[in-house]
Amino acid sequence: MSKIIIGTSNPGKIREIASILSPLGYEIEPHALDVYETGKTIKDNAIIKAKAYSNVFPDTYVIAEDSGLVVPKLNNLPGPYSARFHEITIDDNLNVINVPHEEFTTDKSEHDKLNNEKLLKYIKDIPFNERAAYFEVCFAIAKNGIIQETFSGYSYGYISDELRGTNGFGYDPLFIGENTFGKTYAELDSARKNLKSHRKQALKQLGLWVSQNIEN
Ligand code: ITT
């Protein structure tokens, strides 16, 4: 069975990626490295991560992804800063003026909590009909430090007034999908989230590429 390295420190991502790629017959091996994400876009960061993991694991296909929640009314924040939203400094015009290098951890629960609290603070005076938001994900697949392909996915919705639900991870308790009957992604079971999610869309394309290019 061919092995594919999944480069991420986020257990929520590993669960969703494995649930879609494992049934295709590949051995999925997760690894977590501390990669400094210096890109200005989600795609740039996916490429930075895939190259970094690939340099550490040569001769093996490596998949990494960057993802984030974009709120147009908040100057597209948290966007590429989604993981460290709680610790970035933002000025009154919603420009990011300081981005510390986040402390490396695979336990995301405290960061998720702080990120959601900060988003609630920024969203509280914005009327619901102006709270459009979307998740964006970009997967990059690399081998021997060279990017082979990238795949993006998006899911659209709104930011909720309050945290709801305990499933999923990250911003799921605040994100109401456009087709989820008012429920946040954290109120959906994983199969239902996977049906619609940005990650699922991109993984469908990635899965096709993997099955056409990597022997299992
Ligand atoms: P790696 O970089 O090691 O993969 P990370 O958690 O730092 O792990 P990112 O830099 O890509 O990942 O940051 C993504 C952020 O967006 C992070 O805060 C996630 O919780 C959040 N996020 C990504 N996909 C999400 C989803 O499907 N639902 C909710 N939040 C999500």
JSON list of C-alpha atoms and ligand atoms in Angstrom, two decimals:
[
{"chain": "A", "resi": 1, "resn": "MET", "atom": "CA", "xyz": [0.00, 0.00, 0.00]},
{"chain": "A", "resi": 2, "resn": "SER", "atom": "CA", "xyz": [1.45, 3.44, -0.93]},
{"chain": "A", "resi": 3, "resn": "LYS", "atom": "CA", "xyz": [2.09, 5.81, 1.90]},
{"chain": "A", "resi": 4, "resn": "ILE", "atom": "CA", "xyz": [1.11, 9.48, 1.76]},
{"chain": "A", "resi": 5, "resn": "ILE", "atom": "CA", "xyz": [2.34, 11.91, 4.40]},
{"chain": "A", "resi": 6, "resn": "ILE", "atom": "CA", "xyz": [-0.24, 14.39, 5.69]},
{"chain": "A", "resi": 7, "resn": "GLY", "atom": "CA", "xyz": [1.61, 17.42, 7.02]},
{"chain": "A", "resi": 8, "resn": "THR", "atom": "CA", "xyz": [-0.47, 19.17, 9.64]},
{"chain": "A", "resi": 9, "resn": "SER", "atom": "CA", "xyz": [-0.45, 19.88, 13.36]},
{"chain": "A", "resi": 10, "resn": "ASN", "atom": "CA", "xyz": [-4.25, 20.03, 13.45]},
{"chain": "A", "resi": 11, "resn": "PRO", "atom": "CA", "xyz": [-6.08, 16.84, 14.56]},
{"chain": "A", "resi": 12, "resn": "GLY", "atom": "CA", "xyz": [-9.38, 18.20, 13.17]},
{"chain": "A", "resi": 13, "resn": "LYS", "atom": "CA", "xyz": [-7.88, 18.39, 9.69]},
{"chain": "A", "resi": 14, "resn": "ILE", "atom": "CA", "xyz": [-6.35, 14.89, 9.99]},
{"chain": "A", "resi": 15, "resn": "ARG", "atom": "CA", "xyz": [-9.77, 13.40, 10.82]},
{"chain": "A", "resi": 16, "resn": "GLU", "atom": "CA", "xyz": [-11.46, 15.03, 7.82]},
{"chain": "A", "resi": 17, "resn": "ILE", "atom": "CA", "xyz": [-8.64, 14.26, 5.37]},
{"chain": "A", "resi": 18, "resn": "ALA", "atom": "CA", "xyz": [-8.33, 10.62, 6.48]},
{"chain": "A", "resi": 19, "resn": "SER", "atom": "CA", "xyz": [-12.08, 10.04, 6.26]},
{"chain": "A", "resi": 20, "resn": "ILE", "atom": "CA", "xyz": [-11.94, 10.88, 2.58]},
{"chain": "A", "resi": 21, "resn": "LEU", "atom": "CA", "xyz": [-8.51, 9.59, 1.45]},
{"chain": "A", "resi": 22, "resn": "SER", "atom": "CA", "xyz": [-8.23, 6.37, 3.49]},
{"chain": "A", "resi": 23, "resn": "PRO", "atom": "CA", "xyz": [-11.12, 4.65, 1.68]},
{"chain": "A", "resi": 24, "resn": "LEU", "atom": "CA", "xyz": [-9.19, 5.14, -1.59]},
{"chain": "A", "resi": 25, "resn": "GLY", "atom": "CA", "xyz": [-6.68, 2.55, -0.33]},
{"chain": "A", "resi": 26, "resn": "TYR", "atom": "CA", "xyz": [-3.68, 4.69, 0.69]},
{"chain": "A", "resi": 27, "resn": "GLU", "atom": "CA", "xyz": [-1.82, 4.56, 3.98]},
{"chain": "A", "resi": 28, "resn": "ILE", "atom": "CA", "xyz": [-2.14, 8.00, 5.53]},
{"chain": "A", "resi": 29, "resn": "GLU", "atom": "CA", "xyz": [0.69, 8.98, 7.85]},
{"chain": "A", "resi": 30, "resn": "PRO", "atom": "CA", "xyz": [0.27, 12.29, 9.73]},
{"chain": "A", "resi": 31, "resn": "HIS", "atom": "CA", "xyz": [3.27, 14.35, 10.81]},
{"chain": "A", "resi": 32, "resn": "ALA", "atom": "CA", "xyz": [3.37, 17.71, 12.58]},
{"chain": "A", "resi": 33, "resn": "LEU", "atom": "CA", "xyz": [6.14, 20.24, 11.99]},
{"chain": "A", "resi": 34, "resn": "ASP", "atom": "CA", "xyz": [6.40, 23.84, 13.10]},
{"chain": "A", "resi": 35, "resn": "VAL", "atom": "CA", "xyz": [6.29, 25.69, 9.77]},
{"chain": "A", "resi": 36, "resn": "TYR", "atom": "CA", "xyz": [6.50, 29.49, 9.72]},
{"chain": "A", "resi": 37, "resn": "GLU", "atom": "CA", "xyz": [3.57, 30.61, 7.56]},
{"chain": "A", "resi": 38, "resn": "THR", "atom": "CA", "xyz": [4.76, 33.80, 5.92]},
{"chain": "A", "resi": 39, "resn": "GLY", "atom": "CA", "xyz": [2.38, 33.86, 2.93]},
{"chain": "A", "resi": 40, "resn": "LYS", "atom": "CA", "xyz": [-0.19, 36.58, 2.32]},
{"chain": "A", "resi": 41, "resn": "THR", "atom": "CA", "xyz": [-2.76, 34.16, 0.91]},
{"chain": "A", "resi": 42, "resn": "ILE", "atom": "CA", "xyz": [-4.09, 30.76, 1.88]},
{"chain": "A", "resi": 43, "resn": "LYS", "atom": "CA", "xyz": [-2.68, 29.24, -1.32]},
{"chain": "A", "resi": 44, "resn": "ASP", "atom": "CA", "xyz": [0.79, 30.72, -0.64]},
{"chain": "A", "resi": 45, "resn": "ASN", "atom": "CA", "xyz": [0.76, 29.19, 2.83]},
{"chain": "A", "resi": 46, "resn": "ALA", "atom": "CA", "xyz": [-0.35, 25.78, 1.54]},
{"chain": "A", "resi": 47, "resn": "ILE", "atom": "CA", "xyz": [2.62, 25.80, -0.85]},
{"chain": "A", "resi": 48, "resn": "ILE", "atom": "CA", "xyz": [5.03, 26.93, 1.89]},
{"chain": "A", "resi": 49, "resn": "LYS", "atom": "CA", "xyz": [3.86, 24.10, 4.16]},
{"chain": "A", "resi": 50, "resn": "ALA", "atom": "CA", "xyz": [3.90, 21.37, 1.49]},
{"chain": "A", "resi": 51, "resn": "LYS", "atom": "CA", "xyz": [7.47, 22.29, 0.46]},
{"chain": "A", "resi": 52, "resn": "ALA", "atom": "CA", "xyz": [8.64, 22.37, 4.08]},
{"chain": "A", "resi": 53, "resn": "TYR", "atom": "CA", "xyz": [7.19, 18.93, 4.86]},
{"chain": "A", "resi": 54, "resn": "SER", "atom": "CA", "xyz": [8.42, 17.54, 1.56]},
{"chain": "A", "resi": 55, "resn": "ASN", "atom": "CA", "xyz": [11.99, 18.63, 2.29]},
{"chain": "A", "resi": 56, "resn": "VAL", "atom": "CA", "xyz": [11.83, 16.64, 5.53]},
{"chain": "A", "resi": 57, "resn": "PHE", "atom": "CA", "xyz": [10.16, 13.60, 3.92]},
{"chain": "A", "resi": 58, "resn": "PRO", "atom": "CA", "xyz": [11.74, 13.25, 0.44]},
{"chain": "A", "resi": 59, "resn": "ASP", "atom": "CA", "xyz": [10.77, 10.48, -2.03]},
{"chain": "A", "resi": 60, "resn": "THR", "atom": "CA", "xyz": [7.23, 10.35, -0.60]},
{"chain": "A", "resi": 61, "resn": "TYR", "atom": "CA", "xyz": [4.17, 12.27, -1.68]},
{"chain": "A", "resi": 62, "resn": "VAL", "atom": "CA", "xyz": [3.30, 14.87, 0.93]},
{"chain": "A", "resi": 63, "resn": "ILE", "atom": "CA", "xyz": [0.00, 16.71, 1.29]},
{"chain": "A", "resi": 64, "resn": "ALA", "atom": "CA", "xyz": [-0.35, 19.90, 3.31]},
{"chain": "A", "resi": 65, "resn": "GLU", "atom": "CA", "xyz": [-3.14, 22.42, 3.45]},
{"chain": "A", "resi": 66, "resn": "ASP", "atom": "CA", "xyz": [-3.83, 25.90, 4.60]},
{"chain": "A", "resi": 67, "resn": "SER", "atom": "CA", "xyz": [-7.33, 27.01, 5.43]},
{"chain": "A", "resi": 68, "resn": "GLY", "atom": "CA", "xyz": [-9.16, 29.85, 7.04]},
{"chain": "A", "resi": 69, "resn": "LEU", "atom": "CA", "xyz": [-12.34, 31.76, 7.55]},
{"chain": "A", "resi": 70, "resn": "VAL", "atom": "CA", "xyz": [-12.78, 34.94, 5.51]},
{"chain": "A", "resi": 71, "resn": "VAL", "atom": "CA", "xyz": [-15.22, 37.67, 6.63]},
{"chain": "A", "resi": 72, "resn": "PRO", "atom": "CA", "xyz": [-15.37, 40.35, 3.89]},
{"chain": "A", "resi": 73, "resn": "LYS", "atom": "CA", "xyz": [-16.90, 42.92, 6.28]},
{"chain": "A", "resi": 74, "resn": "LEU", "atom": "CA", "xyz": [-13.81, 42.51, 8.50]},
{"chain": "A", "resi": 75, "resn": "ASN", "atom": "CA", "xyz": [-11.36, 43.38, 5.71]},
{"chain": "A", "resi": 76, "resn": "ASN", "atom": "CA", "xyz": [-11.19, 39.65, 4.86]},
{"chain": "A", "resi": 77, "resn": "LEU", "atom": "CA", "xyz": [-9.94, 38.72, 8.31]},
{"chain": "A", "resi": 78, "resn": "PRO", "atom": "CA", "xyz": [-9.15, 36.28, 9.87]},
{"chain": "A", "resi": 79, "resn": "GLY", "atom": "CA", "xyz": [-8.19, 34.85, 6.41]},
{"chain": "A", "resi": 80, "resn": "PRO", "atom": "CA", "xyz": [-4.58, 33.62, 6.29]},
{"chain": "A", "resi": 81, "resn": "TYR", "atom": "CA", "xyz": [-4.26, 34.61, 9.97]},
{"chain": "A", "resi": 82, "resn": "SER", "atom": "CA", "xyz": [-7.10, 32.29, 11.04]},
{"chain": "A", "resi": 83, "resn": "ALA", "atom": "CA", "xyz": [-4.96, 30.05, 13.28]},
{"chain": "A", "resi": 84, "resn": "ARG", "atom": "CA", "xyz": [-3.36, 32.97, 15.12]},
{"chain": "A", "resi": 85, "resn": "PHE", "atom": "CA", "xyz": [-6.24, 35.44, 14.97]},
{"chain": "A", "resi": 86, "resn": "HIS", "atom": "CA", "xyz": [-6.26, 35.67, 18.78]},
{"chain": "A", "resi": 87, "resn": "GLU", "atom": "CA", "xyz": [-2.72, 37.04, 18.92]},
{"chain": "A", "resi": 88, "resn": "ILE", "atom": "CA", "xyz": [-2.41, 39.33, 15.90]},
{"chain": "A", "resi": 89, "resn": "THR", "atom": "CA", "xyz": [-2.68, 43.09, 16.39]},
{"chain": "A", "resi": 90, "resn": "ILE", "atom": "CA", "xyz": [-5.27, 44.85, 14.23]},
{"chain": "A", "resi": 91, "resn": "ASP", "atom": "CA", "xyz": [-5.60, 48.64, 13.88]},
{"chain": "A", "resi": 92, "resn": "ASP", "atom": "CA", "xyz": [-8.86, 50.63, 13.77]},
{"chain": "A", "resi": 93, "resn": "ASN", "atom": "CA", "xyz": [-9.05, 50.25, 9.98]},
{"chain": "A", "resi": 94, "resn": "LEU", "atom": "CA", "xyz": [-8.81, 46.48, 10.34]},
{"chain": "A", "resi": 95, "resn": "ASN", "atom": "CA", "xyz": [-5.28, 46.31, 9.00]},
{"chain": "A", "resi": 96, "resn": "VAL", "atom": "CA", "xyz": [-3.00, 43.71, 10.54]},
{"chain": "A", "resi": 97, "resn": "ILE", "atom": "CA", "xyz": [-0.05, 45.45, 12.13]},
{"chain": "A", "resi": 98, "resn": "ASN", "atom": "CA", "xyz": [1.68, 42.69, 14.07]},
{"chain": "A", "resi": 99, "resn": "VAL", "atom": "CA", "xyz": [1.82, 38.92, 13.55]},
{"chain": "A", "resi": 100, "resn": "PRO", "atom": "CA", "xyz": [3.69, 37.05, 16.27]},
{"chain": "A", "resi": 101, "resn": "HIS", "atom": "CA", "xyz": [5.02, 33.56, 15.52]},
{"chain": "A", "resi": 102, "resn": "GLU", "atom": "CA", "xyz": [2.43, 31.38, 17.24]},
{"chain": "A", "resi": 103, "resn": "GLU", "atom": "CA", "xyz": [3.53, 28.94, 19.88]},
{"chain": "A", "resi": 104, "resn": "PHE", "atom": "CA", "xyz": [3.66, 25.45, 18.30]},
{"chain": "A", "resi": 105, "resn": "THR", "atom": "CA", "xyz": [1.06, 23.03, 19.60]},
{"chain": "A", "resi": 106, "resn": "THR", "atom": "CA", "xyz": [-1.06, 20.18, 18.32]},
{"chain": "A", "resi": 107, "resn": "ASP", "atom": "CA", "xyz": [-3.70, 20.88, 20.97]},
{"chain": "A", "resi": 108, "resn": "LYS", "atom": "CA", "xyz": [-5.77, 23.53, 19.24]},
{"chain": "A", "resi": 109, "resn": "SER", "atom": "CA", "xyz": [-8.59, 23.79, 21.78]},
{"chain": "A", "resi": 110, "resn": "GLU", "atom": "CA", "xyz": [-7.29, 26.85, 23.65]},
{"chain": "A", "resi": 111, "resn": "HIS", "atom": "CA", "xyz": [-6.40, 28.70, 20.42]},
{"chain": "A", "resi": 112, "resn": "ASP", "atom": "CA", "xyz": [-9.81, 27.85, 18.93]},
{"chain": "A", "resi": 113, "resn": "LYS", "atom": "CA", "xyz": [-11.53, 29.23, 22.03]},
{"chain": "A", "resi": 114, "resn": "LEU", "atom": "CA", "xyz": [-9.56, 32.50, 21.95]},
{"chain": "A", "resi": 115, "resn": "ASN", "atom": "CA", "xyz": [-10.02, 32.88, 18.18]},
{"chain": "A", "resi": 116, "resn": "ASN", "atom": "CA", "xyz": [-13.77, 32.45, 18.47]},
{"chain": "A", "resi": 117, "resn": "GLU", "atom": "CA", "xyz": [-13.99, 34.92, 21.36]},
{"chain": "A", "resi": 118, "resn": "LYS", "atom": "CA", "xyz": [-12.11, 37.52, 19.34]},
{"chain": "A", "resi": 119, "resn": "LEU", "atom": "CA", "xyz": [-14.27, 36.98, 16.26]},
{"chain": "A", "resi": 120, "resn": "LEU", "atom": "CA", "xyz": [-17.43, 37.37, 18.36]},
{"chain": "A", "resi": 121, "resn": "LYS", "atom": "CA", "xyz": [-16.06, 40.66, 19.70]},
{"chain": "A", "resi": 122, "resn": "TYR", "atom": "CA", "xyz": [-15.43, 42.00, 16.17]},
{"chain": "A", "resi": 123, "resn": "ILE", "atom": "CA", "xyz": [-18.75, 40.77, 14.77]},
{"chain": "A", "resi": 124, "resn": "LYS", "atom": "CA", "xyz": [-21.06, 41.88, 17.58]},
{"chain": "A", "resi": 125, "resn": "ASP", "atom": "CA", "xyz": [-22.00, 45.28, 16.10]},
{"chain": "A", "resi": 126, "resn": "ILE", "atom": "CA", "xyz": [-22.39, 44.03, 12.54]},
{"chain": "A", "resi": 127, "resn": "PRO", "atom": "CA", "xyz": [-26.00, 43.22, 11.52]},
{"chain": "A", "resi": 128, "resn": "PHE", "atom": "CA", "xyz": [-26.63, 39.58, 10.65]},
{"chain": "A", "resi": 129, "resn": "ASN", "atom": "CA", "xyz": [-27.30, 40.29, 6.95]},
{"chain": "A", "resi": 130, "resn": "GLU", "atom": "CA", "xyz": [-23.80, 41.78, 6.63]},
{"chain": "A", "resi": 131, "resn": "ARG", "atom": "CA", "xyz": [-22.05, 38.85, 8.25]},
{"chain": "A", "resi": 132, "resn": "ALA", "atom": "CA", "xyz": [-21.40, 36.84, 5.12]},
{"chain": "A", "resi": 133, "resn": "ALA", "atom": "CA", "xyz": [-18.33, 34.65, 5.47]},
{"chain": "A", "resi": 134, "resn": "TYR", "atom": "CA", "xyz": [-16.65, 31.76, 3.75]},
{"chain": "A", "resi": 135, "resn": "PHE", "atom": "CA", "xyz": [-14.18, 29.04, 4.52]},
{"chain": "A", "resi": 136, "resn": "GLU", "atom": "CA", "xyz": [-11.34, 28.62, 2.07]},
{"chain": "A", "resi": 137, "resn": "VAL", "atom": "CA", "xyz": [-8.97, 25.70, 1.89]},
{"chain": "A", "resi": 138, "resn": "CYS", "atom": "CA", "xyz": [-6.04, 25.01, -0.38]},
{"chain": "A", "resi": 139, "resn": "PHE", "atom": "CA", "xyz": [-4.29, 21.65, -0.54]},
{"chain": "A", "resi": 140, "resn": "ALA", "atom": "CA", "xyz": [-0.82, 21.35, -2.03]},
{"chain": "A", "resi": 141, "resn": "ILE", "atom": "CA", "xyz": [0.79, 18.06, -2.94]},
{"chain": "A", "resi": 142, "resn": "ALA", "atom": "CA", "xyz": [4.57, 17.87, -3.19]},
{"chain": "A", "resi": 143, "resn": "LYS", "atom": "CA", "xyz": [7.33, 15.38, -3.81]},
{"chain": "A", "resi": 144, "resn": "ASN", "atom": "CA", "xyz": [11.05, 16.00, -3.27]},
{"chain": "A", "resi": 145, "resn": "GLY", "atom": "CA", "xyz": [10.33, 19.63, -2.46]},
{"chain": "A", "resi": 146, "resn": "ILE", "atom": "CA", "xyz": [8.48, 20.26, -5.75]},
{"chain": "A", "resi": 147, "resn": "ILE", "atom": "CA", "xyz": [4.80, 21.20, -5.84]},
{"chain": "A", "resi": 148, "resn": "GLN", "atom": "CA", "xyz": [2.85, 18.81, -8.08]},
{"chain": "A", "resi": 149, "resn": "GLU", "atom": "CA", "xyz": [-0.61, 20.37, -7.87]},
{"chain": "A", "resi": 150, "resn": "THR", "atom": "CA", "xyz": [-2.88, 22.54, -5.71]},
{"chain": "A", "resi": 151, "resn": "PHE", "atom": "CA", "xyz": [-6.63, 22.22, -5.12]},
{"chain": "A", "resi": 152, "resn": "SER", "atom": "CA", "xyz": [-8.92, 24.79, -3.55]},
{"chain": "A", "resi": 153, "resn": "GLY", "atom": "CA", "xyz": [-12.40, 24.60, -2.03]},
{"chain": "A", "resi": 154, "resn": "TYR", "atom": "CA", "xyz": [-14.84, 27.12, -0.55]},
{"chain": "A", "resi": 155, "resn": "SER", "atom": "CA", "xyz": [-17.98, 27.01, 1.56]},
{"chain": "A", "resi": 156, "resn": "TYR", "atom": "CA", "xyz": [-20.24, 30.00, 2.06]},
{"chain": "A", "resi": 157, "resn": "GLY", "atom": "CA", "xyz": [-22.37, 31.09, 4.97]},
{"chain": "A", "resi": 158, "resn": "TYR", "atom": "CA", "xyz": [-22.73, 33.55, 7.87]},
{"chain": "A", "resi": 159, "resn": "ILE", "atom": "CA", "xyz": [-21.23, 34.18, 11.28]},
{"chain": "A", "resi": 160, "resn": "SER", "atom": "CA", "xyz": [-23.54, 33.31, 14.17]},
{"chain": "A", "resi": 161, "resn": "ASP", "atom": "CA", "xyz": [-24.30, 35.56, 17.19]},
{"chain": "A", "resi": 162, "resn": "GLU", "atom": "CA", "xyz": [-23.14, 32.92, 19.62]},
{"chain": "A", "resi": 163, "resn": "LEU", "atom": "CA", "xyz": [-21.14, 29.71, 19.81]},
{"chain": "A", "resi": 164, "resn": "ARG", "atom": "CA", "xyz": [-23.32, 26.71, 19.03]},
{"chain": "A", "resi": 165, "resn": "GLY", "atom": "CA", "xyz": [-22.49, 23.00, 18.89]},
{"chain": "A", "resi": 166, "resn": "THR", "atom": "CA", "xyz": [-19.57, 20.83, 19.94]},
{"chain": "A", "resi": 167, "resn": "ASN", "atom": "CA", "xyz": [-18.67, 18.86, 16.77]},
{"chain": "A", "resi": 168, "resn": "GLY", "atom": "CA", "xyz": [-15.98, 19.81, 14.28]},
{"chain": "A", "resi": 169, "resn": "PHE", "atom": "CA", "xyz": [-13.15, 22.15, 15.19]},
{"chain": "A", "resi": 170, "resn": "GLY", "atom": "CA", "xyz": [-11.87, 25.69, 14.87]},
{"chain": "A", "resi": 171, "resn": "TYR", "atom": "CA", "xyz": [-14.52, 28.25, 13.83]},
{"chain": "A", "resi": 172, "resn": "ASP", "atom": "CA", "xyz": [-17.23, 25.60, 13.26]},
{"chain": "A", "resi": 173, "resn": "PRO", "atom": "CA", "xyz": [-19.31, 26.74, 16.31]},
{"chain": "A", "resi": 174, "resn": "LEU", "atom": "CA", "xyz": [-19.65, 30.22, 14.72]},
{"chain": "A", "resi": 175, "resn": "PHE", "atom": "CA", "xyz": [-20.16, 29.30, 11.07]},
{"chain": "A", "resi": 176, "resn": "ILE", "atom": "CA", "xyz": [-23.69, 28.83, 9.71]},
{"chain": "A", "resi": 177, "resn": "GLY", "atom": "CA", "xyz": [-23.50, 27.23, 6.27]},
{"chain": "A", "resi": 178, "resn": "GLU", "atom": "CA", "xyz": [-25.80, 28.48, 3.50]},
{"chain": "A", "resi": 179, "resn": "ASN", "atom": "CA", "xyz": [-27.43, 25.03, 3.27]},
{"chain": "A", "resi": 180, "resn": "THR", "atom": "CA", "xyz": [-27.45, 23.97, 6.89]},
{"chain": "A", "resi": 181, "resn": "PHE", "atom": "CA", "xyz": [-30.93, 25.23, 7.93]},
{"chain": "A", "resi": 182, "resn": "GLY", "atom": "CA", "xyz": [-29.53, 27.77, 10.38]},
{"chain": "A", "resi": 183, "resn": "LYS", "atom": "CA", "xyz": [-27.23, 25.31, 12.09]},
{"chain": "A", "resi": 184, "resn": "THR", "atom": "CA", "xyz": [-23.57, 25.96, 12.69]},
{"chain": "A", "resi": 185, "resn": "TYR", "atom": "CA", "xyz": [-21.08, 23.45, 11.32]},
{"chain": "A", "resi": 186, "resn": "ALA", "atom": "CA", "xyz": [-20.41, 22.37, 14.92]},
{"chain": "A", "resi": 187, "resn": "GLU", "atom": "CA", "xyz": [-24.08, 21.36, 15.22]},
{"chain": "A", "resi": 188, "resn": "LEU", "atom": "CA", "xyz": [-23.76, 19.02, 12.22]},
{"chain": "A", "resi": 189, "resn": "ASP", "atom": "CA", "xyz": [-22.40, 15.51, 12.48]},
{"chain": "A", "resi": 190, "resn": "SER", "atom": "CA", "xyz": [-19.16, 14.93, 10.62]},
{"chain": "A", "resi": 191, "resn": "ALA", "atom": "CA", "xyz": [-20.78, 13.16, 7.67]},
{"chain": "A", "resi": 192, "resn": "ARG", "atom": "CA", "xyz": [-23.10, 16.11, 7.13]},
{"chain": "A", "resi": 193, "resn": "LYS", "atom": "CA", "xyz": [-20.33, 18.69, 7.41]},
{"chain": "A", "resi": 194, "resn": "ASN", "atom": "CA", "xyz": [-18.25, 16.65, 4.95]},
{"chain": "A", "resi": 195, "resn": "LEU", "atom": "CA", "xyz": [-21.11, 16.64, 2.48]},
{"chain": "A", "resi": 196, "resn": "LYS", "atom": "CA", "xyz": [-20.86, 20.40, 1.99]},
{"chain": "A", "resi": 197, "resn": "SER", "atom": "CA", "xyz": [-17.52, 21.53, 3.24]},
{"chain": "A", "resi": 198, "resn": "HIS", "atom": "CA", "xyz": [-14.73, 23.40, 1.50]},
{"chain": "A", "resi": 199, "resn": "ARG", "atom": "CA", "xyz": [-12.38, 20.59, 2.55]},
{"chain": "A", "resi": 200, "resn": "LYS", "atom": "CA", "xyz": [-14.55, 17.90, 0.99]},
{"chain": "A", "resi": 201, "resn": "GLN", "atom": "CA", "xyz": [-14.78, 19.78, -2.33]},
{"chain": "A", "resi": 202, "resn": "ALA", "atom": "CA", "xyz": [-11.02, 20.18, -2.55]},
{"chain": "A", "resi": 203, "resn": "LEU", "atom": "CA", "xyz": [-10.40, 16.61, -1.37]},
{"chain": "A", "resi": 204, "resn": "LYS", "atom": "CA", "xyz": [-12.63, 15.27, -4.13]},
{"chain": "A", "resi": 205, "resn": "GLN", "atom": "CA", "xyz": [-10.32, 16.86, -6.72]},
{"chain": "A", "resi": 206, "resn": "LEU", "atom": "CA", "xyz": [-7.23, 15.85, -4.76]},
{"chain": "A", "resi": 207, "resn": "GLY", "atom": "CA", "xyz": [-8.49, 12.26, -4.41]},
{"chain": "A", "resi": 208, "resn": "LEU", "atom": "CA", "xyz": [-8.96, 12.05, -8.16]},
{"chain": "A", "resi": 209, "resn": "TRP", "atom": "CA", "xyz": [-5.42, 13.36, -8.77]},
{"chain": "A", "resi": 210, "resn": "VAL", "atom": "CA", "xyz": [-3.98, 10.94, -6.20]},
{"chain": "A", "resi": 211, "resn": "SER", "atom": "CA", "xyz": [-5.76, 7.93, -7.68]},
{"chain": "A", "resi": 212, "resn": "GLN", "atom": "CA", "xyz": [-4.59, 8.86, -11.20]},
{"chain": "A", "resi": 213, "resn": "ASN", "atom": "CA", "xyz": [-0.97, 9.62, -10.25]},
{"chain": "A", "resi": 214, "resn": "ILE", "atom": "CA", "xyz": [-0.01, 7.47, -7.26]},
{"chain": "A", "resi": 215, "resn": "GLU", "atom": "CA", "xyz": [-0.23, 3.69, -7.32]},
{"chain": "A", "resi": 216, "resn": "ASN", "atom": "CA", "xyz": [-2.01, 2.37, -4.27]},
{"chain": "B", "resi": 1, "resn": "ITT", "atom": "P1", "xyz": [-1.39, 23.30, 10.26]},
{"chain": "B", "resi": 1, "resn": "ITT", "atom": "O1", "xyz": [-0.91, 24.63, 9.74]},
{"chain": "B", "resi": 1, "resn": "ITT", "atom": "O2", "xyz": [-0.32, 22.56, 11.01]},
{"chain": "B", "resi": 1, "resn": "ITT", "atom": "O3", "xyz": [-2.06, 22.44, 9.21]},
{"chain": "B", "resi": 1, "resn": "ITT", "atom": "P2", "xyz": [-3.24, 24.95, 11.76]},
{"chain": "B", "resi": 1, "resn": "ITT", "atom": "O4", "xyz": [-4.35, 24.65, 12.73]},
{"chain": "B", "resi": 1, "resn": "ITT", "atom": "O5", "xyz": [-2.20, 25.95, 12.19]},
{"chain": "B", "resi": 1, "resn": "ITT", "atom": "O6", "xyz": [-2.54, 23.56, 11.36]},
{"chain": "B", "resi": 1, "resn": "ITT", "atom": "P3", "xyz": [-3.92, 26.68, 9.52]},
{"chain": "B", "resi": 1, "resn": "ITT", "atom": "O7", "xyz": [-2.69, 27.48, 9.69]},
{"chain": "B", "resi": 1, "resn": "ITT", "atom": "O8", "xyz": [-4.30, 26.25, 8.14]},
{"chain": "B", "resi": 1, "resn": "ITT", "atom": "O9", "xyz": [-3.91, 25.35, 10.40]},
{"chain": "B", "resi": 1, "resn": "ITT", "atom": "O10", "xyz": [-5.11, 27.49, 10.17]},
{"chain": "B", "resi": 1, "resn": "ITT", "atom": "C1", "xyz": [-6.43, 27.16, 9.88]},
{"chain": "B", "resi": 1, "resn": "ITT", "atom": "C2", "xyz": [-7.34, 27.89, 10.86]},
{"chain": "B", "resi": 1, "resn": "ITT", "atom": "O11", "xyz": [-8.67, 27.89, 10.34]},
{"chain": "B", "resi": 1, "resn": "ITT", "atom": "C3", "xyz": [-7.40, 27.20, 12.21]},
{"chain": "B", "resi": 1, "resn": "ITT", "atom": "O12", "xyz": [-7.67, 28.15, 13.20]},
{"chain": "B", "resi": 1, "resn": "ITT", "atom": "C4", "xyz": [-8.58, 26.26, 12.03]},
{"chain": "B", "resi": 1, "resn": "ITT", "atom": "O13", "xyz": [-9.20, 25.95, 13.25]},
{"chain": "B", "resi": 1, "resn": "ITT", "atom": "C5", "xyz": [-9.50, 27.05, 11.13]},
{"chain": "B", "resi": 1, "resn": "ITT", "atom": "N1", "xyz": [-10.21, 26.13, 10.23]},
{"chain": "B", "resi": 1, "resn": "ITT", "atom": "C6", "xyz": [-9.72, 25.51, 9.13]},
{"chain": "B", "resi": 1, "resn": "ITT", "atom": "N2", "xyz": [-10.62, 24.69, 8.59]},
{"chain": "B", "resi": 1, "resn": "ITT", "atom": "C7", "xyz": [-11.71, 24.77, 9.37]},
{"chain": "B", "resi": 1, "resn": "ITT", "atom": "C8", "xyz": [-12.97, 24.13, 9.37]},
{"chain": "B", "resi": 1, "resn": "ITT", "atom": "O14", "xyz": [-13.27, 23.23, 8.45]},
{"chain": "B", "resi": 1, "resn": "ITT", "atom": "N3", "xyz": [-13.83, 24.44, 10.32]},
{"chain": "B", "resi": 1, "resn": "ITT", "atom": "C9", "xyz": [-13.52, 25.35, 11.28]},
{"chain": "B", "resi": 1, "resn": "ITT", "atom": "N4", "xyz": [-12.36, 25.99, 11.38]},
{"chain": "B", "resi": 1, "resn": "ITT", "atom": "C10", "xyz": [-11.45, 25.70, 10.43]}
]
